[in-house]
mmCIF file of C-alpha atoms in Angstrom:
data_model
loop_
_atom_site.group_PDB
_atom_site.id
_atom_site.type_symbol
_atom_site.label_atom_id
_atom_site.label_comp_id
_atom_site.label_asym_id
_atom_site.label_seq_id
_atom_site.Cartn_x
_atom_site.Cartn_y
_atom_site.Cartn_z
ATOM 1 C CA UNK D 1 -143.739 69.042 -19.681
ATOM 2 C CA UNK D 2 -145.663 69.726 -16.593
ATOM 3 C CA UNK D 3 -143.574 68.865 -13.378
ATOM 4 C CA UNK D 4 -147.104 66.182 -12.228
ATOM 5 C CA UNK D 5 -146.861 64.789 -15.881
ATOM 6 C CA UNK D 6 -143.431 63.679 -15.699
ATOM 7 C CA UNK D 7 -143.730 62.630 -12.124
ATOM 8 C CA UNK D 8 -146.503 59.960 -13.072
ATOM 9 C CA UNK D 9 -144.367 59.257 -15.697
ATOM 10 C CA UNK D 10 -141.407 57.987 -13.700
ATOM 11 C CA UNK D 11 -143.527 56.586 -11.126
ATOM 12 C CA UNK D 12 -144.922 53.826 -13.921
ATOM 13 C CA UNK D 13 -141.663 53.508 -14.691
ATOM 14 C CA UNK D 14 -140.397 52.585 -11.895
ATOM 15 C CA UNK D 15 -143.875 50.711 -11.021
ATOM 16 C CA UNK D 16 -142.756 48.238 -14.050
ATOM 17 C CA UNK D 17 -139.234 47.990 -13.005
ATOM 18 C CA UNK D 18 -140.128 46.563 -9.657
ATOM 19 C CA UNK D 19 -142.406 44.402 -11.137
ATOM 20 C CA UNK D 20 -140.244 42.605 -13.394
ATOM 21 C CA UNK D 21 -137.727 42.513 -10.116
ATOM 22 C CA UNK D 22 -140.440 40.754 -8.463
ATOM 23 C CA UNK D 23 -140.944 37.556 -11.914
ATOM 24 C CA UNK D 24 -137.545 37.369 -11.133
ATOM 25 C CA UNK D 25 -136.954 36.314 -7.661
ATOM 26 C CA UNK D 26 -140.393 34.205 -7.560
ATOM 27 C CA UNK D 27 -140.111 30.727 -7.766
ATOM 28 C CA UNK D 28 -142.074 29.125 -10.479
ATOM 29 C CA UNK D 29 -144.865 26.617 -9.077
ATOM 30 C CA UNK D 30 -144.238 22.864 -9.718
ATOM 31 C CA UNK D 31 -146.528 21.170 -12.142
ATOM 32 C CA UNK D 32 -149.279 19.157 -10.914
ATOM 33 C CA UNK D 33 -148.401 15.226 -10.759
ATOM 34 C CA UNK D 34 -151.310 12.932 -11.955
ATOM 35 C CA UNK D 35 -152.820 11.126 -9.678
ATOM 36 C CA UNK D 36 -152.567 7.088 -9.786
ATOM 37 C CA UNK D 37 -155.770 5.805 -9.395
ATOM 38 C CA UNK D 38 -155.733 3.035 -6.906
ATOM 39 C CA UNK D 39 -156.720 -0.247 -7.511
ATOM 40 C CA UNK D 40 -159.971 -1.108 -6.303
ATOM 41 C CA UNK D 41 -160.054 -4.027 -3.403
ATOM 42 C CA UNK D 42 -162.324 -6.809 -4.332
ATOM 43 C CA UNK D 43 -165.404 -6.369 -2.014
ATOM 44 C CA UNK D 44 -165.860 -8.810 1.274
ATOM 45 C CA UNK D 45 -168.722 -10.358 1.646
ATOM 46 C CA UNK D 46 -170.016 -11.242 5.258
ATOM 47 C CA UNK D 47 -172.423 -14.422 5.892
ATOM 48 C CA UNK D 48 -175.357 -13.405 7.373
ATOM 49 C CA UNK D 49 -176.226 -14.110 11.180
ATOM 50 C CA UNK D 50 -178.932 -17.226 12.081
ATOM 51 C CA UNK D 51 -181.543 -15.924 14.001
ATOM 52 C CA UNK D 52 -180.972 -18.370 16.526
ATOM 53 C CA UNK D 53 -176.699 -18.767 15.710
ATOM 54 C CA UNK D 54 -175.968 -18.269 19.359
ATOM 55 C CA UNK D 55 -179.099 -19.786 21.086
ATOM 56 C CA UNK D 56 -176.307 -22.674 22.538
ATOM 57 C CA UNK D 57 -174.103 -20.512 23.822
ATOM 58 C CA UNK D 58 -176.658 -18.249 25.848
ATOM 59 C CA UNK D 59 -177.602 -21.596 27.435
ATOM 60 C CA UNK D 60 -175.645 -21.737 30.815
ATOM 61 C CA UNK D 61 -173.672 -25.338 30.453
ATOM 62 C CA UNK D 62 -175.165 -26.459 33.922
ATOM 63 C CA UNK D 63 -172.787 -28.491 35.897
ATOM 64 C CA UNK D 64 -169.252 -27.971 34.591
ATOM 65 C CA UNK D 65 -166.052 -26.920 36.727
ATOM 66 C CA UNK D 66 -165.333 -23.134 36.261
ATOM 67 C CA UNK D 67 -161.785 -23.593 35.057
ATOM 68 C CA UNK D 68 -163.266 -26.032 31.665
ATOM 69 C CA UNK D 69 -165.854 -23.180 30.835
ATOM 70 C CA UNK D 70 -163.821 -21.630 28.481
ATOM 71 C CA UNK D 71 -162.907 -24.896 26.658
ATOM 72 C CA UNK D 72 -166.310 -25.555 26.272
ATOM 73 C CA UNK D 73 -165.892 -22.541 23.031
ATOM 74 C CA UNK D 74 -162.536 -23.072 21.825
ATOM 75 C CA UNK D 75 -164.338 -25.403 18.497
ATOM 76 C CA UNK D 76 -167.051 -23.796 16.455
ATOM 77 C CA UNK D 77 -170.174 -26.383 17.212
ATOM 78 C CA UNK D 78 -172.767 -26.297 14.673
ATOM 79 C CA UNK D 79 -176.070 -26.845 16.442
ATOM 80 C CA UNK D 80 -178.161 -25.654 13.504
ATOM 81 C CA UNK D 81 -180.057 -28.947 14.474
ATOM 82 C CA UNK D 82 -181.553 -26.951 17.134
ATOM 83 C CA UNK D 83 -182.093 -24.025 15.327
ATOM 84 C CA UNK D 84 -183.829 -25.840 12.988
ATOM 85 C CA UNK D 85 -186.292 -27.643 16.087
ATOM 86 C CA UNK D 86 -187.687 -24.417 15.975
ATOM 87 C CA UNK D 87 -188.224 -23.092 12.337
ATOM 88 C CA UNK D 88 -192.067 -25.254 11.039
ATOM 89 C CA UNK D 89 -192.324 -28.810 10.729
ATOM 90 C CA UNK D 90 -189.560 -28.821 14.003
ATOM 91 C CA UNK D 91 -190.277 -30.959 17.124
ATOM 92 C CA UNK D 92 -189.698 -27.651 19.072
ATOM 93 C CA UNK D 93 -192.207 -25.365 16.110
ATOM 94 C CA UNK D 94 -194.491 -22.910 18.194
ATOM 95 C CA UNK D 95 -193.905 -24.491 21.667
ATOM 96 C CA UNK D 96 -192.885 -22.800 25.105
ATOM 97 C CA UNK D 97 -189.297 -24.341 25.246
ATOM 98 C CA UNK D 98 -186.986 -24.172 28.453
ATOM 99 C CA UNK D 99 -183.502 -25.030 27.549
ATOM 100 C CA UNK D 100 -180.571 -26.045 29.821
ATOM 101 C CA UNK D 101 -176.923 -26.675 28.457
ATOM 102 C CA UNK D 102 -174.570 -29.905 30.144
ATOM 103 C CA UNK D 103 -170.895 -31.029 29.005
ATOM 104 C CA UNK D 104 -169.747 -34.033 28.855
ATOM 105 C CA UNK D 105 -165.947 -35.056 28.596
ATOM 106 C CA UNK D 106 -165.310 -37.663 25.675
ATOM 107 C CA UNK D 107 -162.490 -38.526 24.166
ATOM 108 C CA UNK D 108 -162.552 -37.518 20.298
ATOM 109 C CA UNK D 109 -160.673 -37.319 17.430
ATOM 110 C CA UNK D 110 -159.527 -33.935 15.486
ATOM 111 C CA UNK D 111 -157.815 -33.531 13.241
ATOM 112 C CA UNK D 112 -156.006 -37.096 13.385
ATOM 113 C CA UNK D 113 -155.422 -36.115 16.856
ATOM 114 C CA UNK D 114 -157.289 -38.273 20.021
ATOM 115 C CA UNK D 115 -157.711 -35.435 22.995
ATOM 116 C CA UNK D 116 -160.397 -35.443 25.754
ATOM 117 C CA UNK D 117 -162.557 -32.978 25.208
ATOM 118 C CA UNK D 118 -165.907 -31.125 26.703
ATOM 119 C CA UNK D 119 -168.332 -32.114 24.409
ATOM 120 C CA UNK D 120 -172.023 -29.686 25.013
ATOM 121 C CA UNK D 121 -175.021 -30.806 24.637
ATOM 122 C CA UNK D 122 -178.513 -28.644 24.911
ATOM 123 C CA UNK D 123 -181.490 -30.254 26.550
ATOM 124 C CA UNK D 124 -185.255 -28.474 25.589
ATOM 125 C CA UNK D 125 -187.865 -28.966 27.634
ATOM 126 C CA UNK D 126 -191.194 -28.736 26.332
ATOM 127 C CA UNK D 127 -193.512 -27.000 28.887
ATOM 128 C CA UNK D 128 -196.502 -24.482 29.810
ATOM 129 C CA UNK D 129 -194.614 -23.618 32.718
ATOM 130 C CA UNK D 130 -191.163 -23.496 34.036
ATOM 131 C CA UNK D 131 -190.286 -27.355 34.470
ATOM 132 C CA UNK D 132 -188.403 -26.656 37.750
ATOM 133 C CA UNK D 133 -187.454 -24.455 40.261
ATOM 134 C CA UNK D 134 -184.616 -25.863 42.147
ATOM 135 C CA UNK D 135 -181.447 -27.632 41.721
ATOM 136 C CA UNK D 136 -180.075 -31.013 42.592
ATOM 137 C CA UNK D 137 -176.395 -31.729 44.192
ATOM 138 C CA UNK D 138 -174.987 -34.544 44.243
ATOM 139 C CA UNK D 139 -171.443 -36.229 44.174
ATOM 140 C CA UNK D 140 -169.658 -39.534 45.014
ATOM 141 C CA UNK D 141 -168.457 -37.176 48.449
ATOM 142 C CA UNK D 142 -171.820 -36.344 49.402
ATOM 143 C CA UNK D 143 -173.845 -39.063 51.086
ATOM 144 C CA UNK D 144 -177.494 -37.782 49.729
ATOM 145 C CA UNK D 145 -178.757 -35.080 47.256
ATOM 146 C CA UNK D 146 -179.070 -31.980 48.294
ATOM 147 C CA UNK D 147 -181.982 -29.799 46.531
ATOM 148 C CA UNK D 148 -182.006 -25.936 46.706
ATOM 149 C CA UNK D 149 -183.671 -23.010 45.054
ATOM 150 C CA UNK D 150 -182.132 -21.863 41.969
ATOM 151 C CA UNK D 151 -181.887 -18.561 43.054
ATOM 152 C CA UNK D 152 -179.804 -19.650 45.462
ATOM 153 C CA UNK D 153 -176.820 -20.454 42.967
ATOM 154 C CA UNK D 154 -177.898 -17.216 41.412
ATOM 155 C CA UNK D 155 -179.342 -19.291 38.168
ATOM 156 C CA UNK D 156 -183.100 -18.388 36.465
ATOM 157 C CA UNK D 157 -185.241 -19.172 33.852
ATOM 158 C CA UNK D 158 -184.650 -15.981 31.353
ATOM 159 C CA UNK D 159 -186.215 -15.433 28.198
ATOM 160 C CA UNK D 160 -183.983 -15.401 24.819
ATOM 161 C CA UNK D 161 -184.433 -13.022 22.378
ATOM 162 C CA UNK D 162 -183.548 -13.742 18.864
ATOM 163 C CA UNK D 163 -180.784 -12.015 17.057
ATOM 164 C CA UNK D 164 -183.631 -9.714 14.849
ATOM 165 C CA UNK D 165 -185.540 -9.360 17.765
ATOM 166 C CA UNK D 166 -183.155 -7.729 19.757
ATOM 167 C CA UNK D 167 -183.442 -3.891 18.947
ATOM 168 C CA UNK D 168 -186.898 -4.428 20.515
ATOM 169 C CA UNK D 169 -188.087 -3.941 24.264
ATOM 170 C CA UNK D 170 -187.617 -7.236 26.090
ATOM 171 C CA UNK D 171 -191.127 -6.717 27.974
ATOM 172 C CA UNK D 172 -192.657 -6.275 24.396
ATOM 173 C CA UNK D 173 -191.810 -9.397 23.772
ATOM 174 C CA UNK D 174 -194.157 -12.948 23.644
ATOM 175 C CA UNK D 175 -191.097 -14.874 24.541
ATOM 176 C CA UNK D 176 -191.785 -18.408 23.563
ATOM 177 C CA UNK D 177 -188.461 -19.816 24.361
ATOM 178 C CA UNK D 178 -186.649 -19.428 27.811
ATOM 179 C CA UNK D 179 -182.922 -20.323 28.502
ATOM 180 C CA UNK D 180 -181.161 -21.297 31.748
ATOM 181 C CA UNK D 181 -179.030 -18.370 33.021
ATOM 182 C CA UNK D 182 -176.448 -17.988 35.826
ATOM 183 C CA UNK D 183 -175.335 -14.371 36.988
ATOM 184 C CA UNK D 184 -172.572 -15.383 39.336
ATOM 185 C CA UNK D 185 -169.673 -13.487 38.330
ATOM 186 C CA UNK D 186 -166.595 -15.628 37.354
ATOM 187 C CA UNK D 187 -164.389 -12.833 38.531
ATOM 188 C CA UNK D 188 -165.961 -13.294 41.563
ATOM 189 C CA UNK D 189 -165.361 -17.720 42.124
ATOM 190 C CA UNK D 190 -162.009 -16.595 44.159
ATOM 191 C CA UNK D 191 -163.252 -15.026 46.660
ATOM 192 C CA UNK D 192 -166.137 -18.292 47.383
ATOM 193 C CA UNK D 193 -165.439 -21.157 49.895
ATOM 194 C CA UNK D 194 -164.741 -24.339 48.567
ATOM 195 C CA UNK D 195 -167.285 -25.905 49.404
ATOM 196 C CA UNK D 196 -169.508 -23.109 47.582
ATOM 197 C CA UNK D 197 -167.432 -23.519 44.785
ATOM 198 C CA UNK D 198 -167.690 -27.166 44.055
ATOM 199 C CA UNK D 199 -171.272 -27.346 44.267
ATOM 200 C CA UNK D 200 -171.104 -25.635 40.621
ATOM 201 C CA UNK D 201 -169.764 -28.500 38.811
ATOM 202 C CA UNK D 202 -171.814 -30.868 40.937
ATOM 203 C CA UNK D 203 -175.197 -29.380 40.326
ATOM 204 C CA UNK D 204 -178.329 -29.978 37.105
ATOM 205 C CA UNK D 205 -181.547 -29.218 37.464
ATOM 206 C CA UNK D 206 -184.699 -30.942 40.132
ATOM 207 C CA UNK D 207 -187.004 -32.367 38.370
ATOM 208 C CA UNK D 208 -190.716 -33.803 40.082
ATOM 209 C CA UNK D 209 -192.645 -35.793 37.732
ATOM 210 C CA UNK D 210 -195.395 -36.823 40.477
ATOM 211 C CA UNK D 211 -196.964 -38.862 38.517
ATOM 212 C CA UNK D 212 -194.319 -41.366 37.319
ATOM 213 C CA UNK D 213 -193.060 -42.428 40.517
ATOM 214 C CA UNK D 214 -196.107 -44.724 40.638
ATOM 215 C CA UNK D 215 -193.935 -46.759 38.422
ATOM 216 C CA UNK D 216 -190.483 -47.089 39.712
ATOM 217 C CA UNK D 217 -189.854 -48.713 42.688
ATOM 218 C CA UNK D 218 -188.062 -46.564 45.229
ATOM 219 C CA UNK D 219 -184.875 -47.201 46.358
ATOM 220 C CA UNK D 220 -183.894 -49.553 49.334
ATOM 221 C CA UNK D 221 -180.452 -48.701 48.673
ATOM 222 C CA UNK D 222 -178.225 -46.216 51.431
ATOM 223 C CA UNK D 223 -175.274 -44.659 50.823
ATOM 224 C CA UNK D 224 -173.123 -44.379 53.481
ATOM 225 C CA UNK D 225 -170.025 -42.416 54.222
ATOM 226 C CA UNK D 226 -168.192 -43.591 57.748
ATOM 227 C CA UNK D 227 -165.592 -41.394 59.286
ATOM 228 C CA UNK D 228 -163.275 -44.319 60.190
ATOM 229 C CA UNK D 229 -159.321 -44.019 60.919
ATOM 230 C CA UNK D 230 -157.257 -44.062 58.692
ATOM 231 C CA UNK D 231 -160.086 -43.635 56.009
ATOM 232 C CA UNK D 232 -163.491 -43.195 55.735
ATOM 233 C CA UNK D 233 -165.622 -45.810 54.606
ATOM 234 C CA UNK D 234 -167.379 -45.793 51.416
ATOM 235 C CA UNK D 235 -170.485 -48.036 50.350
ATOM 236 C CA UNK D 236 -174.058 -49.038 49.830
ATOM 237 C CA UNK D 237 -176.415 -50.570 52.246
ATOM 238 C CA UNK D 238 -180.078 -52.139 50.306
ATOM 239 C CA UNK D 239 -181.744 -52.878 53.505
ATOM 240 C CA UNK D 240 -183.962 -55.527 51.709
ATOM 241 C CA UNK D 241 -181.140 -57.238 50.177
ATOM 242 C CA UNK D 242 -178.464 -56.933 52.204
ATOM 243 C CA UNK D 243 -178.000 -58.435 55.888
ATOM 244 C CA UNK D 244 -176.450 -56.048 57.842
ATOM 245 C CA UNK D 245 -173.590 -58.731 59.723
ATOM 246 C CA UNK D 246 -172.542 -60.284 57.098
ATOM 247 C CA UNK D 247 -172.181 -57.133 55.686
ATOM 248 C CA UNK D 248 -169.734 -55.685 58.194
ATOM 249 C CA UNK D 249 -168.149 -58.909 58.310
ATOM 250 C CA UNK D 250 -167.412 -58.699 54.788
ATOM 251 C CA UNK D 251 -165.815 -55.352 55.338
ATOM 252 C CA UNK D 252 -163.594 -56.878 57.935
ATOM 253 C CA UNK D 253 -162.503 -59.259 55.618
ATOM 254 C CA UNK D 254 -161.467 -57.004 52.698
ATOM 255 C CA UNK D 255 -159.911 -54.239 55.759
ATOM 256 C CA UNK D 256 -162.082 -51.270 55.606
ATOM 257 C CA UNK D 257 -162.921 -51.666 58.165
ATOM 258 C CA UNK D 258 -161.225 -53.321 61.973
ATOM 259 C CA UNK D 259 -162.782 -55.784 65.003
ATOM 260 C CA UNK D 260 -163.061 -53.085 67.350
ATOM 261 C CA UNK D 261 -165.523 -50.445 64.576
ATOM 262 C CA UNK D 262 -167.782 -53.006 63.932
ATOM 263 C CA UNK D 263 -170.205 -52.301 66.105
ATOM 264 C CA UNK D 264 -170.276 -48.457 65.614
ATOM 265 C CA UNK D 265 -170.214 -49.255 61.936
ATOM 266 C CA UNK D 266 -173.540 -51.152 62.195
ATOM 267 C CA UNK D 267 -175.286 -48.519 64.785
ATOM 268 C CA UNK D 268 -174.276 -45.645 61.774
ATOM 269 C CA UNK D 269 -175.574 -48.019 58.549
ATOM 270 C CA UNK D 270 -178.742 -48.601 61.017
ATOM 271 C CA UNK D 271 -179.353 -44.272 61.846
ATOM 272 C CA UNK D 272 -178.904 -44.131 58.055
ATOM 273 C CA UNK D 273 -181.502 -46.927 57.244
ATOM 274 C CA UNK D 274 -183.926 -45.080 59.554
ATOM 275 C CA UNK D 275 -183.473 -41.708 58.210
ATOM 276 C CA UNK D 276 -183.983 -43.193 54.403
ATOM 277 C CA UNK D 277 -187.113 -45.202 55.185
ATOM 278 C CA UNK D 278 -188.603 -41.752 56.748
ATOM 279 C CA UNK D 279 -187.862 -39.840 53.652
ATOM 280 C CA UNK D 280 -189.520 -42.288 51.401
ATOM 281 C CA UNK D 281 -192.733 -42.721 53.604
ATOM 282 C CA UNK D 282 -192.552 -38.551 53.500
ATOM 283 C CA UNK D 283 -191.974 -38.178 49.897
ATOM 284 C CA UNK D 284 -194.983 -40.735 49.070
ATOM 285 C CA UNK D 285 -197.348 -38.487 51.436
ATOM 286 C CA UNK D 286 -195.815 -35.178 49.835
ATOM 287 C CA UNK D 287 -196.348 -36.887 46.014
ATOM 288 C CA UNK D 288 -199.992 -37.952 47.297
ATOM 289 C CA UNK D 289 -200.818 -34.732 48.413
ATOM 290 C CA UNK D 290 -199.618 -32.632 45.761
ATOM 291 C CA UNK D 291 -201.898 -35.412 42.874
ATOM 292 C CA UNK D 292 -205.007 -34.298 45.262
ATOM 293 C CA UNK D 293 -204.583 -30.457 45.334
ATOM 294 C CA UNK D 294 -203.215 -29.916 41.319
ATOM 295 C CA UNK D 295 -206.171 -28.713 38.969
ATOM 296 C CA UNK D 296 -206.536 -30.769 35.941
ATOM 297 C CA UNK D 297 -204.785 -27.985 33.661
ATOM 298 C CA UNK D 298 -201.345 -28.433 35.667
ATOM 299 C CA UNK D 299 -201.937 -32.355 35.950
ATOM 300 C CA UNK D 300 -202.362 -32.248 31.537
ATOM 301 C CA UNK D 301 -199.213 -30.064 31.964
ATOM 302 C CA UNK D 302 -196.903 -32.670 33.346
ATOM 303 C CA UNK D 303 -198.455 -35.397 31.240
ATOM 304 C CA UNK D 304 -197.668 -33.645 27.752
ATOM 305 C CA UNK D 305 -194.245 -32.710 29.140
ATOM 306 C CA UNK D 306 -191.119 -33.344 27.030
ATOM 307 C CA UNK D 307 -187.621 -33.415 26.895
ATOM 308 C CA UNK D 308 -185.105 -33.448 24.137
ATOM 309 C CA UNK D 309 -181.516 -33.453 23.656
ATOM 310 C CA UNK D 310 -179.431 -31.549 20.893
ATOM 311 C CA UNK D 311 -175.641 -32.545 20.435
ATOM 312 C CA UNK D 312 -173.619 -30.459 18.145
ATOM 313 C CA UNK D 313 -174.232 -31.677 14.186
ATOM 314 C CA UNK D 314 -170.835 -33.014 12.334
ATOM 315 C CA UNK D 315 -169.170 -29.968 10.810
ATOM 316 C CA UNK D 316 -165.550 -29.164 9.564
ATOM 317 C CA UNK D 317 -164.283 -26.709 12.649
ATOM 318 C CA UNK D 318 -165.073 -29.137 15.341
ATOM 319 C CA UNK D 319 -164.534 -32.999 16.497
ATOM 320 C CA UNK D 320 -167.614 -35.248 15.615
ATOM 321 C CA UNK D 321 -169.079 -36.473 18.586
ATOM 322 C CA UNK D 322 -171.556 -39.168 16.161
ATOM 323 C CA UNK D 323 -169.690 -41.789 18.324
ATOM 324 C CA UNK D 324 -169.885 -40.820 21.783
ATOM 325 C CA UNK D 325 -173.779 -39.902 22.208
ATOM 326 C CA UNK D 326 -175.691 -40.489 25.341
ATOM 327 C CA UNK D 327 -178.600 -42.233 25.552
ATOM 328 C CA UNK D 328 -181.746 -42.357 27.557
ATOM 329 C CA UNK D 329 -180.708 -44.974 30.528
ATOM 330 C CA UNK D 330 -177.353 -42.824 30.624
ATOM 331 C CA UNK D 331 -179.038 -39.344 30.382
ATOM 332 C CA UNK D 332 -181.236 -40.197 33.134
ATOM 333 C CA UNK D 333 -178.636 -41.111 35.604
ATOM 334 C CA UNK D 334 -176.079 -38.527 34.177
ATOM 335 C CA UNK D 335 -178.383 -35.339 33.674
ATOM 336 C CA UNK D 336 -180.756 -35.198 35.618
ATOM 337 C CA UNK D 337 -181.210 -35.044 39.193
ATOM 338 C CA UNK D 338 -182.057 -38.408 40.851
ATOM 339 C CA UNK D 339 -182.545 -38.453 44.892
ATOM 340 C CA UNK D 340 -183.198 -41.512 46.872
ATOM 341 C CA UNK D 341 -186.260 -40.916 48.363
ATOM 342 C CA UNK D 342 -187.637 -38.605 45.840
ATOM 343 C CA UNK D 343 -187.493 -39.890 42.109
ATOM 344 C CA UNK D 344 -187.408 -37.642 39.352
ATOM 345 C CA UNK D 345 -188.774 -39.327 36.228
ATOM 346 C CA UNK D 346 -188.775 -37.890 32.358
ATOM 347 C CA UNK D 347 -192.259 -38.585 30.797
ATOM 348 C CA UNK D 348 -190.955 -38.068 26.777
ATOM 349 C CA UNK D 349 -187.123 -37.939 26.103
ATOM 350 C CA UNK D 350 -186.071 -37.970 22.157
ATOM 351 C CA UNK D 351 -182.550 -37.395 21.319
ATOM 352 C CA UNK D 352 -181.892 -35.160 18.182
ATOM 353 C CA UNK D 353 -179.081 -35.679 16.506
ATOM 354 C CA UNK D 354 -179.608 -34.261 13.081
#
């Protein structure tokens, strides 16, 4: 046998031995485990959001104290009655509507517990144009109501965009629903002066109705806050029904005034009466001029203006407010800015409960 042939045979034999050794040293691959199939979870169902579901929340609750604002939303209030009013057959269907919110502290029962709750309500004003661009600020501590532009309190009427339209461009939508909005940042409240902060708690939309005032007798009462010592005197003087001397003597008798303060008090009241009479006269003249300059279209709009008030309907997730709803008379006083010299009146009003 040739040397080359022997060498080749020897190499083949050595290769076989090396392969055999490798097979003995290499670990055998593990058998694959059978995967256990995970049990299929139950499919989750999410309730579809209604198109106007957040309408009442987006409407600013004007006149609510800032530190009470979060408590308004602690319950899941149901305003489906407000949503239904915009459906076919509803009182707000296909109408131009302006909405503002408010709250009323009420003692109610919830889950067997009696508690004071800020009950939300929404007022809808049917009008072809913004029903007001002013805010009235009033409180027991103020002698007279202050009327200022809404924008001074960072408030304005803005379009409400229903959920199904929020992917559209706002300027292309012909919105029929406008809400009172406030862009005052809550984080900046700590930098506001106390008087400015308190204005938010006492402000409400001011509605001026020139045609209704003929039916309302202008007030002859004057709120008096006399700066006496040791404490100021709070009272109301009616220049038609009260006689100033008797009125003052009664305050002395009740120890609200001292004898030394009588003359100064009477002069103070006379000055306030003069101011009130002047304001009444100017209001009458301004109203008369406004009517004379008003177009027929605007007159018709004022006469067709309607107000609707919505409370939440009963639901298991919120207190039942059916027994604490404020009626028309209280609604006039509590929710609308009533001015001594220039009255605000409601032409048409309806409270909607369901």
